[in-house]
Coordinates of C-alpha atoms in Angstrom, one line a residue:
M155 CA 119.4 73.2 113.0
K156 CA 116.7 70.6 113.4
R157 CA 113.3 72.3 113.3
I158 CA 111.8 75.3 111.6
A159 CA 108.4 76.8 111.6
V160 CA 106.3 78.9 109.2
L161 CA 103.2 81.0 109.5
T162 CA 101.1 83.3 107.3
S163 CA 100.0 86.6 108.8
G164 CA 97.8 89.6 107.8
G165 CA 95.9 89.8 104.5
D166 CA 96.0 86.6 102.5
A167 CA 97.6 86.7 99.0
P168 CA 97.6 84.2 96.1
G169 CA 100.9 82.3 96.2
M170 CA 101.1 81.9 100.0
N171 CA 100.4 78.2 99.6
A172 CA 103.1 78.0 97.0
A173 CA 105.6 79.6 99.5
I174 CA 104.5 77.1 102.2
R175 CA 105.0 74.2 99.8
A176 CA 108.5 75.5 98.9
I177 CA 109.5 75.8 102.6
V178 CA 108.2 72.4 103.5
L179 CA 109.9 70.7 100.5
A180 CA 113.2 72.5 101.0
G181 CA 113.1 71.8 104.8
H182 CA 112.6 68.1 104.3
Y183 CA 115.3 68.1 101.6
F184 CA 117.7 69.4 104.3
G185 CA 116.5 66.9 106.9
L186 CA 114.5 69.4 108.9
E187 CA 111.2 69.0 110.7
V188 CA 108.7 71.7 109.6
I189 CA 106.1 73.1 111.9
G190 CA 103.1 75.1 110.6
Y191 CA 101.5 77.6 113.0
R192 CA 97.9 78.2 112.2
H193 CA 96.0 81.6 112.2
G194 CA 99.1 83.8 112.1
F195 CA 100.6 85.1 115.3
N196 CA 97.5 83.8 117.2
G197 CA 98.9 80.3 116.6
L198 CA 102.1 81.3 118.4
L199 CA 100.2 82.5 121.4
E200 CA 97.8 79.5 121.5
Q201 CA 100.5 77.0 120.5
E202 CA 98.2 75.9 117.6
Y203 CA 100.4 74.1 115.1
Q204 CA 100.7 71.1 113.0
I205 CA 103.7 69.1 111.7
L206 CA 103.9 69.5 108.0
Q207 CA 104.9 66.5 105.9
T208 CA 105.5 66.7 102.2
S209 CA 102.2 65.0 101.7
D210 CA 100.5 67.9 103.3
V211 CA 101.6 70.3 100.5
N212 CA 100.7 68.1 97.6
N213 CA 98.6 70.0 95.0
I214 CA 98.5 73.3 97.0
I215 CA 100.7 75.3 94.6
Q216 CA 97.7 76.2 92.5
R217 CA 95.4 77.1 95.4
G218 CA 94.7 80.6 96.6
G219 CA 94.5 81.6 100.3
T220 CA 96.6 79.8 102.8
I221 CA 96.3 76.3 104.3
L222 CA 97.6 77.6 107.5
K223 CA 94.9 80.3 107.7
S224 CA 95.7 83.9 108.6
A225 CA 94.5 86.5 111.1
R226 CA 95.5 89.7 112.8
C227 CA 96.5 89.5 116.5
K228 CA 96.5 92.5 118.8
P229 CA 97.6 90.6 121.9
F230 CA 100.8 89.6 120.2
K231 CA 101.9 93.3 120.0
T232 CA 102.3 93.6 123.8
D233 CA 105.4 92.6 125.7
Q234 CA 103.4 89.8 127.4
G235 CA 102.4 88.5 123.9
G236 CA 106.0 88.6 122.7
Q237 CA 107.2 86.7 125.8
Q238 CA 104.4 84.1 125.5
A239 CA 105.2 83.5 121.8
A240 CA 108.9 83.2 122.6
A241 CA 108.2 80.7 125.3
N242 CA 106.1 78.6 123.0
L243 CA 108.8 78.6 120.3
Q244 CA 111.3 77.5 122.9
A245 CA 109.0 74.8 124.2
L246 CA 108.9 73.2 120.7
E247 CA 112.6 73.7 120.2
I248 CA 112.1 75.8 117.1
D249 CA 115.4 77.0 115.6
A250 CA 114.0 79.3 112.9
L251 CA 110.6 81.0 112.1
I252 CA 109.7 82.1 108.6
I253 CA 106.9 84.6 108.4
I254 CA 104.9 85.2 105.2
G255 CA 103.1 88.5 105.2
G256 CA 103.3 92.2 104.8
D257 CA 104.4 95.3 106.6
G258 CA 102.6 94.6 109.8
S259 CA 103.9 91.0 109.9
F260 CA 107.5 92.3 109.6
H261 CA 106.9 94.7 112.4
G262 CA 105.7 91.6 114.4
A263 CA 108.9 89.8 113.5
V264 CA 111.0 92.6 114.9
H265 CA 108.8 92.6 118.0
L266 CA 109.3 88.9 118.5
S267 CA 113.1 89.2 118.1
R268 CA 113.2 91.2 121.4
F269 CA 112.1 88.1 123.3
W270 CA 113.4 85.2 121.2
S271 CA 116.9 84.4 120.0
G272 CA 116.0 82.1 117.2
A273 CA 116.3 83.0 113.5
I274 CA 113.4 85.0 112.1
L275 CA 113.0 85.5 108.3
G276 CA 110.2 87.0 106.3
L277 CA 108.7 86.5 102.9
P278 CA 106.8 89.4 101.3
G279 CA 103.2 88.2 100.9
T280 CA 100.7 91.0 100.1
I281 CA 98.8 91.9 96.9
D282 CA 99.5 95.6 97.5
N283 CA 103.2 95.3 96.5
D284 CA 104.0 98.1 99.0
I285 CA 107.1 96.5 100.7
N286 CA 110.4 98.2 100.0
G287 CA 113.4 96.2 98.9
T288 CA 111.6 93.8 96.5
D289 CA 110.4 94.3 93.0
A290 CA 107.2 92.4 93.6
T291 CA 105.4 90.7 96.5
I292 CA 103.7 87.3 96.5
G293 CA 100.2 87.8 95.3
Y294 CA 100.7 91.1 93.4
Y295 CA 100.7 89.6 89.9
T296 CA 97.6 87.6 90.5
A297 CA 95.8 90.7 91.9
I298 CA 96.6 92.6 88.7
D299 CA 95.2 89.9 86.5
T300 CA 92.1 89.6 88.6
A301 CA 91.5 93.3 88.4
L302 CA 92.3 93.3 84.7
E303 CA 89.8 90.5 83.9
S304 CA 87.1 92.4 85.7
I305 CA 87.9 95.7 83.9
D306 CA 87.9 94.0 80.5
K307 CA 84.4 92.7 81.2
V308 CA 83.2 96.0 82.4
R309 CA 84.6 97.7 79.3
D310 CA 82.3 95.4 77.2
T311 CA 79.1 96.7 78.9
A312 CA 80.5 100.2 79.1
D313 CA 80.9 100.2 75.3
A314 CA 77.4 98.8 74.8
F315 CA 75.7 101.5 76.8
E316 CA 78.4 104.3 76.3
R317 CA 78.7 104.7 80.1
I318 CA 81.3 105.9 82.5
F319 CA 82.5 103.2 84.9
L320 CA 84.6 103.7 88.1
I321 CA 86.6 100.6 89.0
E322 CA 87.7 100.7 92.6
V323 CA 90.7 98.5 93.3
M324 CA 92.6 97.7 96.6
G325 CA 95.6 99.7 97.7
R326 CA 94.5 102.5 100.0
H327 CA 98.1 103.6 100.7
A328 CA 99.8 102.3 97.5
G329 CA 98.7 102.5 93.9
F330 CA 100.6 99.6 92.4
I331 CA 97.5 97.5 91.6
G332 CA 95.7 100.6 90.3
L333 CA 98.4 101.8 88.0
S334 CA 99.2 98.4 86.5
A335 CA 95.5 97.7 86.0
A336 CA 94.9 101.1 84.4
V337 CA 97.8 100.6 82.0
C338 CA 96.9 97.0 81.1
S339 CA 93.2 97.9 80.5
G340 CA 93.7 101.1 78.6
A341 CA 91.8 103.1 81.2
E342 CA 91.1 106.7 80.4
Q343 CA 91.8 108.0 83.9
V344 CA 93.4 106.8 87.2
L345 CA 93.3 108.1 90.7
L346 CA 96.1 106.9 92.9
P347 CA 97.3 107.8 96.5
E348 CA 100.7 108.8 95.0
L349 CA 99.1 111.2 92.6
C350 CA 96.9 112.8 95.4
T351 CA 99.5 113.4 98.1
E352 CA 98.7 117.1 98.4
Q353 CA 95.2 117.3 97.2
L354 CA 92.6 115.5 95.1
P355 CA 91.9 116.7 91.6
E356 CA 88.8 119.0 91.5
L357 CA 85.6 117.4 90.4
T358 CA 85.5 120.0 87.6
E359 CA 88.8 118.8 86.3
L360 CA 87.6 115.2 86.1
V361 CA 84.4 116.3 84.4
A362 CA 86.3 118.4 81.9
H363 CA 88.5 115.4 81.1
I364 CA 85.4 113.2 80.4
Q365 CA 83.7 115.9 78.3
T366 CA 86.8 116.5 76.2
A367 CA 87.2 112.8 75.6
Q368 CA 83.6 112.7 74.4
Q369 CA 84.2 115.6 72.1
I370 CA 87.2 114.0 70.5
R371 CA 86.0 110.4 70.2
G372 CA 82.3 110.9 70.2
K373 CA 80.0 109.2 72.7
C374 CA 81.7 106.2 74.0
S375 CA 82.8 104.3 77.1
Y376 CA 85.1 105.8 79.7
I377 CA 86.9 103.8 82.4
M378 CA 88.4 105.4 85.5
V379 CA 90.4 103.2 87.9
V380 CA 90.3 104.5 91.5
S381 CA 92.2 103.3 94.5
E382 CA 90.1 102.5 97.5
N383 CA 89.3 105.2 100.1
I384 CA 90.9 107.9 98.0
W385 CA 87.7 109.9 97.4
P386 CA 85.6 111.3 100.3
G387 CA 82.4 109.4 100.3
G388 CA 83.8 106.6 98.2
S389 CA 83.5 105.6 94.6
A390 CA 79.7 105.4 94.7
D391 CA 79.6 109.1 95.8
L392 CA 82.0 110.1 93.1
A393 CA 80.1 108.2 90.4
Q394 CA 76.9 110.0 91.4
Q395 CA 78.6 113.4 91.3
L396 CA 80.1 112.7 87.8
A397 CA 76.7 111.5 86.5
E398 CA 75.1 114.7 87.7
K399 CA 77.7 117.0 86.2
T400 CA 78.2 115.2 82.9
G401 CA 74.7 113.9 82.2
I402 CA 76.2 110.5 81.4
D403 CA 75.2 107.4 83.3
C404 CA 78.1 106.6 85.6
R405 CA 78.4 103.3 87.6
P406 CA 80.8 102.3 90.3
V407 CA 82.3 98.8 90.4
I408 CA 84.0 97.9 93.7
L409 CA 86.2 94.8 93.2
G410 CA 87.1 94.5 96.9
H411 CA 88.4 91.2 98.3
V412 CA 87.9 89.3 95.1
Q413 CA 91.4 90.6 94.3
R414 CA 92.9 88.6 97.1
G415 CA 91.4 85.3 95.9
G416 CA 91.9 82.9 93.0
S417 CA 94.5 80.6 91.7
P418 CA 98.0 82.3 91.7
V419 CA 99.3 83.1 88.2
S420 CA 102.6 81.6 87.1
L421 CA 104.7 84.6 88.2
D422 CA 103.4 84.4 91.7
R423 CA 104.0 80.7 91.9
I424 CA 107.6 81.1 90.6
L425 CA 108.3 84.0 93.0
A426 CA 106.9 82.2 96.0
S427 CA 108.8 79.0 95.2
K428 CA 112.1 80.8 94.8
L429 CA 111.8 82.9 97.9
G430 CA 110.5 80.0 100.1
A431 CA 113.3 77.7 99.2
Y432 CA 115.9 80.4 99.6
A433 CA 114.5 81.3 103.1
V434 CA 115.2 77.8 104.3
E435 CA 118.8 77.9 103.0
A436 CA 119.3 81.3 104.6
A437 CA 118.0 80.1 107.9
I438 CA 120.4 77.1 107.8
G439 CA 123.2 79.6 106.9
G440 CA 122.6 81.5 110.2
K441 CA 120.7 84.5 108.7
T442 CA 118.1 86.3 110.7
G443 CA 116.2 89.6 110.9
I444 CA 115.8 89.8 107.1
M445 CA 113.2 89.7 104.4
I446 CA 113.9 87.5 101.4
G447 CA 112.9 89.5 98.3
E448 CA 113.8 89.7 94.6
Q449 CA 115.4 92.5 92.6
N450 CA 116.2 92.2 88.9
Q451 CA 115.4 88.5 89.1
Q452 CA 118.0 88.0 91.8
V453 CA 117.2 86.9 95.3
V454 CA 118.1 89.6 97.9
E455 CA 118.3 89.7 101.7
V456 CA 116.8 92.9 103.1
P457 CA 116.9 93.9 106.8
F458 CA 113.4 94.2 108.2
S459 CA 113.8 97.9 109.0
Q460 CA 114.6 98.7 105.4
T461 CA 111.3 97.2 104.2
W462 CA 109.4 100.1 105.8
D463 CA 111.8 103.0 106.3
K464 CA 110.7 104.7 103.1
A465 CA 107.7 104.5 100.8
K466 CA 108.1 102.2 97.8
S467 CA 107.9 104.2 94.6
L468 CA 105.7 103.4 91.6
D469 CA 107.3 102.8 88.3
P470 CA 107.9 106.4 87.0
Y471 CA 107.7 105.4 83.4
L472 CA 104.4 103.6 83.8
L473 CA 103.1 106.7 85.5
H474 CA 104.4 108.8 82.5
I475 CA 102.7 106.7 79.8
Q476 CA 99.4 106.4 81.8
T477 CA 99.1 110.0 82.8
E478 CA 100.7 111.7 79.8
M479 CA 101.7 109.7 76.8
F480 CA 98.6 107.6 76.4
D481 CA 96.2 110.5 77.3
L482 CA 94.3 111.3 74.1
V483 CA 92.7 114.3 75.8
K484 CA 96.0 116.0 76.7
N485 CA 97.6 115.2 73.4
S486 CA 94.8 116.8 71.6
H487 CA 95.6 120.3 72.9

């Protein structure tokens, strides 16, 4: 093995730069040339790349985003796209490709393997933490902290005006950010995709919860964490309905893409560094078709197909303490 390549694909996540840095440093340690493809799979199709020296990754471990940029690429999903990407990799004599991204990126890796015989490995990079086979994904810890910082600030103004606030967080298909942010912030209520698989709670149920909390604690703030796209009409519509039914001022706060940005926290930097370095060693060892993840602080190798063959479950005990144990309203009955 002489030359490896790396790209970042899909939604960006804090810690991707830390992973790129680890791959470059580990690659040069083993005497490999490292190629960085820009703009995700688009870079494979357009042969848009740069040779990455160790100097190129100085002082990027603390930076959010990705120095290689990211994008989504529909043309790559076709057979013609896969063949073109394979031809470009062969033209550069790439021996292994490391893909940093989420579920869609790993599907892209499997698609590419139909046309290219080189080693393909993946690193889980997404704030949603919805990839099976790893306890956490790169960017998840930072996204929690970003959401938590915002909720703590909202709580201050909610207390001052005794208002209801709906905090909308990312994770339309997975409630990992929502659940963790709710537990850490002491939110009174949380709406997650996993809790609404069959049907959403009735508006009257949410109103009753708010009113009972007011009766028990007196007039005070009330925070509800809501996963994006979970309520028909969105959080703004739900806030308006709650205000009309309760007579209490209710404001929506949509955090949006701010959760993807910012300097990665220490846990994301450590995870990204560990997985990035291990991916290089795995490639040298002849491994392919796997995601490098972490379980119980141990690095694991997970076949791509197992990263999406079943939905990743929320921590059942966190669900228990958020929805039952810490619920003052339910405990009062």
